[in-house]
Amino acid sequence: MATLPQTLQPVLGGLPGRLRLSGLIGIAAVIAVLGAAWMWASTPDYRVLFSNISDRDGGAIVAALDQMNVPYKFSEGGGAILVPAGQVHDARLKLASQGLPRGAAVGFELMESQKLGITQFQEQVNYQRALEGELARSIQSLAAVRAARVHLAIPKPSVFMREQQKPTASVLVSLHAGRTLERAQISGIVHLISSSVPQLSAREVSVLDDAGTLLSNPQASDSSLDPSQLAQVQLTEAAYIRRIVDILEPIVGRGNVRAQVAADIDFSFTESTAEIFKPNQGPGVSAVRSQQTSEAGGAAAAGAEGVPGSASNQPAAKAAGAAPAAAPVAAQPTRKESTVSYEVDRTVRHVRAPVGGLRRLSAAVVVNFRRVTDAAGKTSHEPLKAEEMSQINALVREAIGFSAQRGDSLNVANAAFSIAEPPAALPELPIWRQPENIALAKEFGKATLLGLLGLYLLFGVLRPFMRQLAASGGQPALLAAQNLPALPAPETGTGGAARAPDARLDSLRQIARQDPKAVANIVRNWVSKD
């Protein structure tokens, strides 16, 4: 019994072995249960701080949490870091101020740790890794993107033109649950990559999601519409629908018209140049470009007179009457030449087709039956008359600018609308199913369970044990602990009440005479308890 506490040794020392063991087990059980209940009640609710983070970021986050004295623990698979629910947002803001988590991608900070003597190949590889990491970080800044990886294929430069190759790039994006990337965002990612790498064309950039779906399709990008063109088509269709509804609702009533319009808009950019030559329309019609006229010829020349020879050519011979002259030579004809150049008819036509022209329009209109109320107040629906449908058809044609040459189509139908009943309002959650009340009930349940457990241990375990201990006799336990005989039981009967104190006093005096040291020890124990 040397191992028992001094306060329990006098009490438990005189008990039987089975009762003594039961008492020790009960006391230990009470202490253990109370401790476990207190720890369970005081344990905070842990929530996820970060998940799916790299080992490097995980180590940095854990070190920062230790410095901030924030308790943490890991999930079963080690893929998430958990902190108390009340400190999640505060811890995230403090870690964000320190730039955590940084992400698995390594940016240009890789170039800060360049070693002396690094080769040109290693330097190029580090630069490419840093560029890929910076591009991945830029893509991850999009709200819908959870993580991104960028792969660049940059060929080595060559001095030969035939051996030169263009760089290519691939992007893998992992999106948040329930989020998608719009066409404009995909185009932005493609142009971000192509603008960051020299000589990289947007056609050579491929964007995939984590399911392996190709988000960017360069082959179909020329034929598909960009977001601005799609928006213009939607605005055009909405404008035609509004025209139809505005012109028919005053006739058939509000909510009795349903219309849908499909617009085929030509977004192609076309330019044409034509040069046309017309045949000449005659001298009097065509314009003279240049004219040139020349004329040659004149009168007949005089013939020679006298006898041929030198004598006849002398003046004296002429005077003396020479021989008669020969017959005159015939006159030369006159020659005229005229050259006229006319302008050639030529027409140059430069035509630029407008972008966004309407090529074809298709419209479908449904008009509800007329609502009729008889004398008894009963409501019924009946179809519209043929004249009314013809009038509605004509109004719709004029409203949308129907053109048969353009190939437009229009279909106006009269049918009874099947109006669904409005959905019933969701019943309000009862008080016991509201989240805030559930959380409050959990906390109250913890405290109540802890209190009930304490009461049970106090009144169901300790109190019966103390009663059993008292029934077994505390006096024999104390006397047995000092190897003293038990005091005699008080006598019953007539005068027993008067003889009991005297008998006990005589017994105590006899014990004190036999073993005064034991009595002194008992008194010392009483004094020490007080």
Coordinates of C-alpha atoms in Angstrom, one line a residue:
M1 CA 0.0 0.0 0.0
A2 CA 3.0 2.3 -0.2
T3 CA 2.0 3.4 -3.7
L4 CA -1.4 4.7 -2.6
P5 CA -1.7 8.4 -1.8
Q6 CA -1.5 9.2 1.8
T7 CA -5.1 10.5 1.8
L8 CA -6.5 7.3 0.4
Q9 CA -4.2 4.9 2.2
P10 CA -6.1 5.0 5.5
V11 CA -9.5 4.6 3.8
L12 CA -8.7 1.9 1.2
G13 CA -6.2 0.1 3.2
G14 CA -8.7 -1.6 5.4
L15 CA -11.1 -2.6 2.6
P16 CA -11.3 -6.1 1.3
G17 CA -9.3 -6.9 -1.8
R18 CA -12.3 -6.9 -4.3
L19 CA -13.8 -3.7 -3.0
R20 CA -10.4 -2.0 -3.0
L21 CA -9.8 -3.0 -6.6
S22 CA -13.3 -1.8 -7.6
G23 CA -12.7 1.5 -5.9
L24 CA -9.4 2.1 -7.7
I25 CA -10.9 1.1 -11.1
G26 CA -13.9 3.4 -10.5
I27 CA -11.8 6.4 -9.6
A28 CA -9.5 5.9 -12.6
A29 CA -12.5 5.4 -14.9
V30 CA -14.1 8.6 -13.6
I31 CA -11.0 10.6 -14.2
A32 CA -10.5 9.1 -17.7
V33 CA -14.1 9.7 -18.8
L34 CA -14.1 13.3 -17.5
G35 CA -10.8 14.0 -19.3
A36 CA -12.0 12.5 -22.6
A37 CA -15.3 14.4 -22.4
W38 CA -13.5 17.6 -21.7
M39 CA -11.1 17.1 -24.6
W40 CA -14.0 16.2 -26.9
A41 CA -16.0 19.2 -25.9
S42 CA -13.1 21.6 -26.3
T43 CA -11.8 20.2 -29.6
P44 CA -12.4 22.8 -32.4
D45 CA -14.1 22.0 -35.7
Y46 CA -11.4 21.8 -38.4
R47 CA -12.0 23.0 -42.0
V48 CA -9.9 22.9 -45.2
L49 CA -7.4 25.7 -45.5
F50 CA -5.7 24.6 -48.8
S51 CA -6.0 21.4 -50.8
N52 CA -4.0 19.9 -53.8
I53 CA -0.9 21.9 -53.1
S54 CA 2.7 21.0 -53.9
D55 CA 5.1 19.7 -51.4
R56 CA 7.1 23.0 -51.5
D57 CA 4.1 25.1 -50.8
G58 CA 2.9 22.7 -48.1
G59 CA 6.2 23.0 -46.2
A60 CA 6.1 26.8 -46.5
I61 CA 2.5 27.0 -45.3
V62 CA 3.1 24.7 -42.3
A63 CA 6.1 26.8 -41.3
A64 CA 4.1 30.0 -41.5
L65 CA 1.3 28.4 -39.5
D66 CA 3.8 27.5 -36.8
Q67 CA 5.0 31.1 -36.6
M68 CA 1.4 32.3 -36.4
N69 CA 0.6 29.8 -33.6
V70 CA -2.3 28.4 -35.6
P71 CA -3.1 24.7 -34.9
Y72 CA -3.3 22.5 -38.0
K73 CA -3.6 18.9 -39.0
F74 CA -3.6 17.0 -42.3
S75 CA -6.4 15.1 -43.9
E76 CA -6.2 11.3 -44.1
G77 CA -4.6 11.3 -47.5
G78 CA -2.4 14.2 -46.8
G79 CA -3.8 16.2 -49.7
A80 CA -5.3 19.0 -47.5
I81 CA -4.3 21.2 -44.6
L82 CA -7.0 21.7 -42.0
V83 CA -7.2 24.5 -39.4
P84 CA -9.9 25.5 -36.9
A85 CA -13.1 26.7 -38.6
G86 CA -12.9 30.1 -36.9
Q87 CA -9.3 30.8 -38.2
V88 CA -9.7 29.7 -41.9
H89 CA -10.2 33.2 -43.4
D90 CA -7.8 34.9 -41.2
A91 CA -5.1 32.3 -42.0
R92 CA -5.7 32.6 -45.7
L93 CA -5.4 36.4 -45.7
K94 CA -2.2 36.3 -43.6
L95 CA -0.7 33.6 -45.9
A96 CA -1.7 35.5 -49.0
S97 CA 0.2 38.6 -47.7
Q98 CA 3.3 36.3 -47.7
G99 CA 2.6 35.1 -51.2
L100 CA 1.5 31.6 -50.2
P101 CA 0.7 29.4 -51.9
R102 CA 3.0 30.2 -54.8
G103 CA 1.9 27.3 -57.0
A104 CA 4.0 24.5 -58.5
A105 CA 5.1 26.7 -61.4
V106 CA 8.5 28.3 -61.1
G107 CA 8.9 31.8 -62.6
F108 CA 11.7 34.1 -63.4
E109 CA 13.0 33.7 -59.8
L110 CA 14.7 30.6 -61.2
M111 CA 17.1 33.0 -63.0
E112 CA 18.1 34.6 -59.7
S113 CA 20.0 31.5 -58.6
Q114 CA 22.2 31.1 -61.7
K115 CA 25.5 29.4 -60.9
L116 CA 28.8 30.5 -62.2
G117 CA 30.0 28.4 -65.1
I118 CA 26.5 27.4 -66.3
T119 CA 26.5 26.3 -69.9
Q120 CA 24.5 28.1 -72.6
F121 CA 22.2 25.0 -73.0
Q122 CA 21.4 25.0 -69.3
E123 CA 20.8 28.8 -69.4
Q124 CA 18.4 28.4 -72.3
V125 CA 16.5 25.5 -70.5
N126 CA 16.2 27.6 -67.3
Y127 CA 14.9 30.6 -69.3
Q128 CA 12.3 28.4 -71.0
R129 CA 11.2 26.9 -67.7
A130 CA 10.9 30.4 -66.2
L131 CA 8.9 31.6 -69.2
E132 CA 6.5 28.6 -69.0
G133 CA 6.1 29.2 -65.2
E134 CA 5.3 32.9 -65.7
L135 CA 2.7 32.2 -68.4
A136 CA 1.1 29.5 -66.2
R137 CA 0.8 32.0 -63.4
S138 CA -0.8 34.5 -65.7
I139 CA -3.4 32.0 -66.9
Q140 CA -4.1 30.9 -63.3
S141 CA -5.1 34.5 -62.5
L142 CA -8.4 33.8 -64.4
A143 CA -11.3 33.2 -62.1
A144 CA -12.3 29.9 -63.7
V145 CA -8.8 28.4 -63.9
R146 CA -7.7 26.4 -60.9
A147 CA -4.3 25.3 -62.3
A148 CA -2.4 25.6 -65.6
R149 CA 0.6 24.2 -67.3
V150 CA 2.4 25.6 -70.3
H151 CA 4.7 23.6 -72.6
L152 CA 6.8 25.5 -75.2
A153 CA 8.6 23.9 -78.1
I154 CA 11.2 26.4 -79.2
P155 CA 13.4 25.0 -81.9
K156 CA 17.1 25.9 -82.2
P157 CA 17.8 28.7 -84.6
S158 CA 19.4 27.8 -87.9
V159 CA 21.3 29.8 -90.5
F160 CA 19.6 27.8 -93.3
M161 CA 16.2 29.0 -94.4
R162 CA 15.0 25.5 -95.2
E163 CA 15.8 24.1 -91.8
Q164 CA 14.2 26.9 -89.8
Q165 CA 11.1 25.8 -87.8
K166 CA 8.4 27.8 -86.1
P167 CA 7.8 27.4 -82.3
T168 CA 4.7 25.8 -80.9
A169 CA 2.9 25.8 -77.6
S170 CA 0.5 23.7 -75.6
V171 CA -1.6 24.8 -72.6
L172 CA -3.3 22.5 -70.1
V173 CA -5.9 24.2 -67.9
S174 CA -7.7 22.7 -64.9
L175 CA -10.9 24.5 -64.1
H176 CA -12.9 24.9 -60.9
A177 CA -15.9 22.7 -60.4
G178 CA -18.9 24.0 -62.4
R179 CA -16.8 26.6 -64.3
T180 CA -16.2 26.9 -68.0
L181 CA -14.1 29.1 -70.3
E182 CA -15.8 31.4 -72.8
R183 CA -14.6 31.7 -76.3
A184 CA -13.2 35.1 -75.7
Q185 CA -11.2 33.8 -72.7
I186 CA -9.8 31.0 -74.8
S187 CA -8.8 33.4 -77.5
G188 CA -7.2 35.6 -74.9
I189 CA -5.1 32.7 -73.6
V190 CA -4.0 31.9 -77.2
H191 CA -3.0 35.4 -77.9
L192 CA -1.2 35.7 -74.5
I193 CA 1.0 32.8 -75.4
S194 CA 1.6 33.8 -79.0
S195 CA 2.5 37.3 -78.0
S196 CA 5.0 36.2 -75.3
V197 CA 7.1 33.9 -77.6
P198 CA 8.8 35.4 -80.7
Q199 CA 7.6 34.1 -84.1
L200 CA 4.9 32.0 -82.5
S201 CA 1.7 32.1 -84.4
A202 CA -1.7 31.9 -82.8
R203 CA -2.5 28.9 -85.0
E204 CA 0.3 27.0 -83.3
V205 CA -1.1 27.3 -79.8
S206 CA -3.3 24.4 -78.5
V207 CA -5.4 24.8 -75.3
L208 CA -6.8 21.7 -73.6
D209 CA -8.7 21.1 -70.4
D210 CA -8.1 18.5 -67.7
A211 CA -10.5 16.1 -69.5
G212 CA -8.5 16.2 -72.7
T213 CA -11.0 18.3 -74.6
L214 CA -9.4 20.6 -77.2
L215 CA -10.7 24.0 -76.4
S216 CA -9.0 25.9 -79.2
N217 CA -9.5 24.7 -82.8
P218 CA -7.4 26.7 -85.2
Q219 CA -8.7 24.9 -88.3
A220 CA -12.3 26.0 -87.5
S221 CA -11.5 29.4 -86.2
D222 CA -11.8 31.1 -89.6
S223 CA -15.4 29.8 -90.2
S224 CA -16.6 30.2 -86.7
L225 CA -18.0 33.5 -85.3
D226 CA -16.2 35.4 -82.7
P227 CA -18.0 36.6 -79.6
S228 CA -18.7 40.0 -81.0
Q229 CA -20.3 38.5 -84.1
L230 CA -22.4 36.1 -82.0
A231 CA -23.5 39.0 -79.9
Q232 CA -24.5 41.0 -83.0
V233 CA -26.6 38.0 -84.3
Q234 CA -28.3 37.7 -81.0
L235 CA -29.1 41.4 -80.9
T236 CA -30.5 41.3 -84.4
E237 CA -32.7 38.3 -83.6
A238 CA -33.9 39.9 -80.4
A239 CA -34.8 43.1 -82.2
Y240 CA -37.0 41.3 -84.7
I241 CA -38.7 39.3 -81.9
R242 CA -39.4 42.5 -80.1
R243 CA -41.0 44.0 -83.3
I244 CA -43.3 41.0 -83.7
V245 CA -44.4 41.0 -80.0
D246 CA -44.9 44.8 -79.9
I247 CA -47.2 44.8 -82.9
L248 CA -49.2 41.7 -82.0
E249 CA -49.7 42.1 -78.2
P250 CA -52.2 45.0 -78.6
I251 CA -54.3 42.7 -80.7
V252 CA -54.2 39.3 -79.0
G253 CA -53.3 40.4 -75.5
R254 CA -50.2 40.4 -73.4
G255 CA -48.5 37.0 -73.0
N256 CA -50.5 35.5 -76.0
V257 CA -47.6 35.7 -78.5
R258 CA -44.5 33.6 -78.8
A259 CA -42.0 34.4 -81.5
Q260 CA -38.6 33.1 -82.6
V261 CA -36.3 34.5 -85.3
A262 CA -33.2 33.1 -86.9
A263 CA -31.0 35.6 -88.7
D264 CA -28.4 34.6 -91.2
I265 CA -25.9 37.4 -91.3
D266 CA -23.0 37.7 -93.7
F267 CA -19.8 38.7 -91.9
S268 CA -17.5 38.1 -94.9
F269 CA -15.4 41.0 -96.1
T270 CA -15.7 41.3 -99.9
E271 CA -14.1 43.7 -102.4
S272 CA -14.3 43.5 -106.2
T273 CA -12.8 45.6 -109.0
A274 CA -14.3 45.4 -112.6
E275 CA -13.0 47.1 -115.8
I276 CA -15.5 47.1 -118.7
F277 CA -14.9 48.0 -122.3
K278 CA -17.8 48.9 -124.6
P279 CA -17.7 48.8 -128.5
N280 CA -17.5 52.0 -130.5
Q281 CA -20.8 53.7 -131.2
G282 CA -19.7 55.5 -134.3
P283 CA -17.7 58.6 -135.2
G284 CA -20.4 60.9 -134.1
V285 CA -20.8 59.4 -130.7
S286 CA -17.3 58.5 -129.6
A287 CA -15.0 61.1 -128.4
V288 CA -12.0 62.0 -130.6
R289 CA -8.7 61.4 -128.9
S290 CA -6.4 62.8 -131.8
Q291 CA -6.7 63.8 -135.5
Q292 CA -4.0 64.2 -138.2
T293 CA -4.6 65.3 -141.8
S294 CA -2.1 65.6 -144.7
E295 CA -2.6 66.7 -148.4
A296 CA -0.2 66.3 -151.5
G297 CA -0.6 67.3 -155.4
G298 CA -1.0 70.5 -157.7
A299 CA -1.3 72.1 -161.4
A300 CA 0.4 70.5 -164.6
A301 CA 4.1 71.6 -165.3
A302 CA 5.1 73.5 -168.5
G303 CA 6.8 71.4 -171.3
A304 CA 10.1 72.1 -173.1
E305 CA 10.0 74.1 -176.4
G306 CA 12.1 74.0 -179.6
V307 CA 14.4 71.4 -181.2
P308 CA 16.0 69.4 -178.6
G309 CA 19.5 70.5 -178.1
S310 CA 21.6 73.3 -176.9
A311 CA 20.7 75.7 -179.8
S312 CA 17.1 75.6 -179.0
N313 CA 17.8 76.6 -175.5
Q314 CA 19.5 79.8 -176.6
P315 CA 17.6 83.1 -176.3
A316 CA 18.3 84.1 -179.8
A317 CA 16.8 80.9 -181.1
K318 CA 13.7 81.5 -179.2
A319 CA 13.4 85.0 -180.6
A320 CA 14.0 84.0 -184.2
G321 CA 11.1 81.6 -184.1
A322 CA 12.1 78.2 -183.1
A323 CA 10.2 75.1 -183.8
P324 CA 6.8 74.8 -182.1
A325 CA 6.7 73.3 -178.5
A326 CA 5.8 69.8 -177.7
A327 CA 2.4 68.8 -176.2
P328 CA 1.9 69.8 -172.5
V329 CA 2.3 67.1 -169.8
A330 CA -0.8 65.9 -167.8
A331 CA -1.5 67.5 -164.3
Q332 CA -0.6 65.5 -161.2
P333 CA -3.6 64.4 -158.9
T334 CA -4.0 65.7 -155.3
R335 CA -3.5 63.2 -152.3
K336 CA -5.1 63.7 -148.8
E337 CA -4.5 61.6 -145.7
S338 CA -6.4 61.9 -142.4
T339 CA -5.8 59.9 -139.2
V340 CA -8.4 60.1 -136.3
S341 CA -7.9 58.4 -132.9
Y342 CA -11.1 57.8 -130.8
E343 CA -11.2 57.2 -127.0
V344 CA -12.0 53.6 -126.0
D345 CA -15.0 53.2 -123.7
R346 CA -13.7 51.9 -120.3
T347 CA -15.5 51.6 -117.0
V348 CA -13.6 50.8 -113.7
R349 CA -15.9 49.7 -110.8
H350 CA -14.7 49.1 -107.3
V351 CA -17.3 47.4 -105.1
R352 CA -16.9 46.8 -101.3
A353 CA -19.7 44.7 -99.9
P354 CA -21.0 45.8 -96.4
V355 CA -20.0 43.6 -93.5
G356 CA -22.9 42.2 -91.4
G357 CA -25.5 42.3 -94.1
L358 CA -28.6 40.2 -93.6
R359 CA -28.7 37.2 -96.0
R360 CA -31.8 35.4 -94.9
L361 CA -34.4 35.7 -92.2
S362 CA -36.6 32.9 -90.7
A363 CA -39.4 33.6 -88.3
A364 CA -41.9 31.4 -86.4
V365 CA -44.9 33.0 -84.6
V366 CA -47.4 31.2 -82.4
V367 CA -50.6 33.1 -81.3
N368 CA -52.8 31.8 -78.5
F369 CA -56.5 31.0 -78.8
R370 CA -58.9 33.7 -77.9
R371 CA -60.3 33.6 -74.4
V372 CA -64.1 33.8 -74.3
T373 CA -66.4 34.2 -71.3
D374 CA -70.0 33.2 -71.7
A375 CA -73.0 34.7 -69.9
A376 CA -72.7 32.2 -67.0
G377 CA -69.1 33.4 -66.4
K378 CA -67.5 30.2 -67.7
T379 CA -64.2 30.8 -69.5
S380 CA -63.3 28.9 -72.7
H381 CA -60.7 29.2 -75.6
E382 CA -61.5 29.3 -79.3
P383 CA -59.3 29.6 -82.3
L384 CA -58.9 32.8 -84.3
K385 CA -60.8 33.3 -87.5
A386 CA -59.1 33.0 -90.9
E387 CA -59.4 36.7 -91.6
E388 CA -57.7 37.5 -88.3
M389 CA -54.9 35.1 -89.0
S390 CA -54.4 36.7 -92.5
Q391 CA -54.2 40.1 -90.9
I392 CA -51.7 38.9 -88.3
N393 CA -49.6 37.3 -91.0
A394 CA -49.5 40.5 -93.0
L395 CA -48.6 42.5 -90.0
V396 CA -45.7 40.2 -89.2
R397 CA -44.4 40.4 -92.7
E398 CA -44.3 44.1 -92.6
A399 CA -42.8 44.2 -89.2
I400 CA -39.8 42.0 -90.1
G401 CA -39.4 43.4 -93.7
F402 CA -40.1 40.0 -95.3
S403 CA -38.3 39.6 -98.7
A404 CA -39.1 36.7 -101.0
Q405 CA -36.1 37.5 -103.2
R406 CA -33.8 37.1 -100.1
G407 CA -35.4 33.7 -99.4
D408 CA -37.1 34.7 -96.1
S409 CA -39.5 32.3 -94.5
L410 CA -42.4 33.0 -92.2
N411 CA -44.7 30.6 -90.3
V412 CA -47.6 32.0 -88.2
A413 CA -49.7 29.4 -86.3
N414 CA -52.7 29.6 -84.0
A415 CA -52.6 27.1 -81.1
A416 CA -53.8 26.9 -77.5
F417 CA -51.0 27.6 -75.0
S418 CA -50.4 25.0 -72.4
I419 CA -49.7 27.2 -69.4
A420 CA -48.0 25.3 -66.6
E421 CA -49.0 26.0 -63.1
P422 CA -46.5 28.0 -61.2
P423 CA -44.3 25.8 -59.0
A424 CA -45.3 25.7 -55.4
A425 CA -43.1 27.6 -53.1
L426 CA -40.6 25.5 -51.3
P427 CA -41.7 25.0 -47.7
E428 CA -39.6 26.9 -45.2
L429 CA -37.2 24.7 -43.3
P430 CA -38.3 23.9 -39.8
I431 CA -36.4 25.3 -36.9
W432 CA -34.7 22.1 -36.2
R433 CA -33.3 21.8 -39.8
Q434 CA -31.9 25.3 -40.2
P435 CA -28.1 25.2 -40.4
E436 CA -27.5 27.9 -37.7
N437 CA -29.9 26.1 -35.3
I438 CA -28.2 22.8 -36.0
A439 CA -24.8 24.2 -35.1
L440 CA -26.2 25.7 -31.9
A441 CA -27.8 22.4 -31.0
K442 CA -24.5 20.6 -31.5
E443 CA -22.7 23.0 -29.1
F444 CA -25.6 22.7 -26.6
G445 CA -25.6 19.0 -26.9
K446 CA -21.9 18.8 -26.1
A447 CA -22.3 20.8 -23.0
T448 CA -25.4 18.9 -21.9
L449 CA -23.8 15.5 -22.5
L450 CA -20.8 16.6 -20.6
G451 CA -22.9 17.7 -17.6
L452 CA -25.0 14.6 -17.6
L453 CA -22.0 12.5 -17.7
G454 CA -20.5 14.3 -14.8
L455 CA -23.8 13.9 -12.8
Y456 CA -23.9 10.2 -13.6
L457 CA -20.4 9.7 -12.5
L458 CA -21.0 11.7 -9.3
F459 CA -24.4 10.2 -8.3
G460 CA -24.2 6.8 -10.1
V461 CA -20.6 5.8 -9.4
L462 CA -19.0 7.9 -6.7
R463 CA -21.9 8.2 -4.3
P464 CA -22.8 4.4 -4.3
F465 CA -19.1 3.7 -3.8
M466 CA -18.9 6.1 -0.8
R467 CA -22.1 4.6 0.7
Q468 CA -20.6 1.1 0.3
L469 CA -17.4 2.4 1.9
A470 CA -19.3 3.9 4.8
A471 CA -21.4 0.7 5.2
S472 CA -18.2 -1.4 5.4
G473 CA -17.1 0.8 8.3
G474 CA -14.6 3.6 8.2
Q475 CA -13.6 3.0 11.8
P476 CA -12.3 -0.6 11.2
A477 CA -10.4 0.7 8.2
L478 CA -8.5 3.3 10.2
L479 CA -7.9 0.9 13.1
A480 CA -6.8 -1.9 10.8
A481 CA -4.4 0.4 9.1
Q482 CA -2.7 0.8 12.5
N483 CA -3.1 -2.9 13.5
L484 CA -5.5 -1.9 16.3
P485 CA -8.5 -3.8 17.6
A486 CA -12.0 -2.6 16.6
L487 CA -14.0 -0.7 19.1
P488 CA -16.9 -2.7 20.7
A489 CA -20.3 -2.1 19.2
P490 CA -22.7 0.0 21.3
E491 CA -25.1 -2.0 23.5
T492 CA -28.8 -1.9 22.7
G493 CA -31.7 -2.1 25.1
T494 CA -32.6 -0.2 28.2
G495 CA -29.8 2.1 29.3
G496 CA -27.8 1.3 26.2
A497 CA -27.7 4.9 25.2
A498 CA -26.0 5.8 28.5
R499 CA -23.6 2.9 28.6
A500 CA -22.4 3.2 25.0
P501 CA -20.2 6.3 25.4
D502 CA -18.6 4.9 28.6
A503 CA -17.8 1.6 27.0
R504 CA -16.3 3.3 24.0
L505 CA -14.3 5.7 26.2
D506 CA -13.0 2.7 28.2
S507 CA -11.9 0.9 25.0
L508 CA -10.1 4.0 23.7
R509 CA -8.3 4.4 27.0
Q510 CA -7.2 0.7 27.0
I511 CA -6.0 1.1 23.4
A512 CA -4.0 4.2 24.3
R513 CA -2.4 2.4 27.2
Q514 CA -1.4 -0.6 25.0
D515 CA -0.1 1.3 22.0
P516 CA 0.3 5.1 22.5
K517 CA 2.3 5.5 19.3
A518 CA -0.6 4.2 17.1
V519 CA -3.1 6.6 18.9
A520 CA -0.6 9.5 18.3
N521 CA -0.5 8.6 14.6
I522 CA -4.3 8.6 14.3
V523 CA -4.5 12.0 15.9
R524 CA -1.7 13.2 13.6
N525 CA -3.7 12.0 10.6
W526 CA -6.8 13.8 11.8
V527 CA -4.9 17.0 12.3
S528 CA -3.2 16.8 8.9
K529 CA -6.7 16.3 7.2
D530 CA -8.0 19.4 8.9

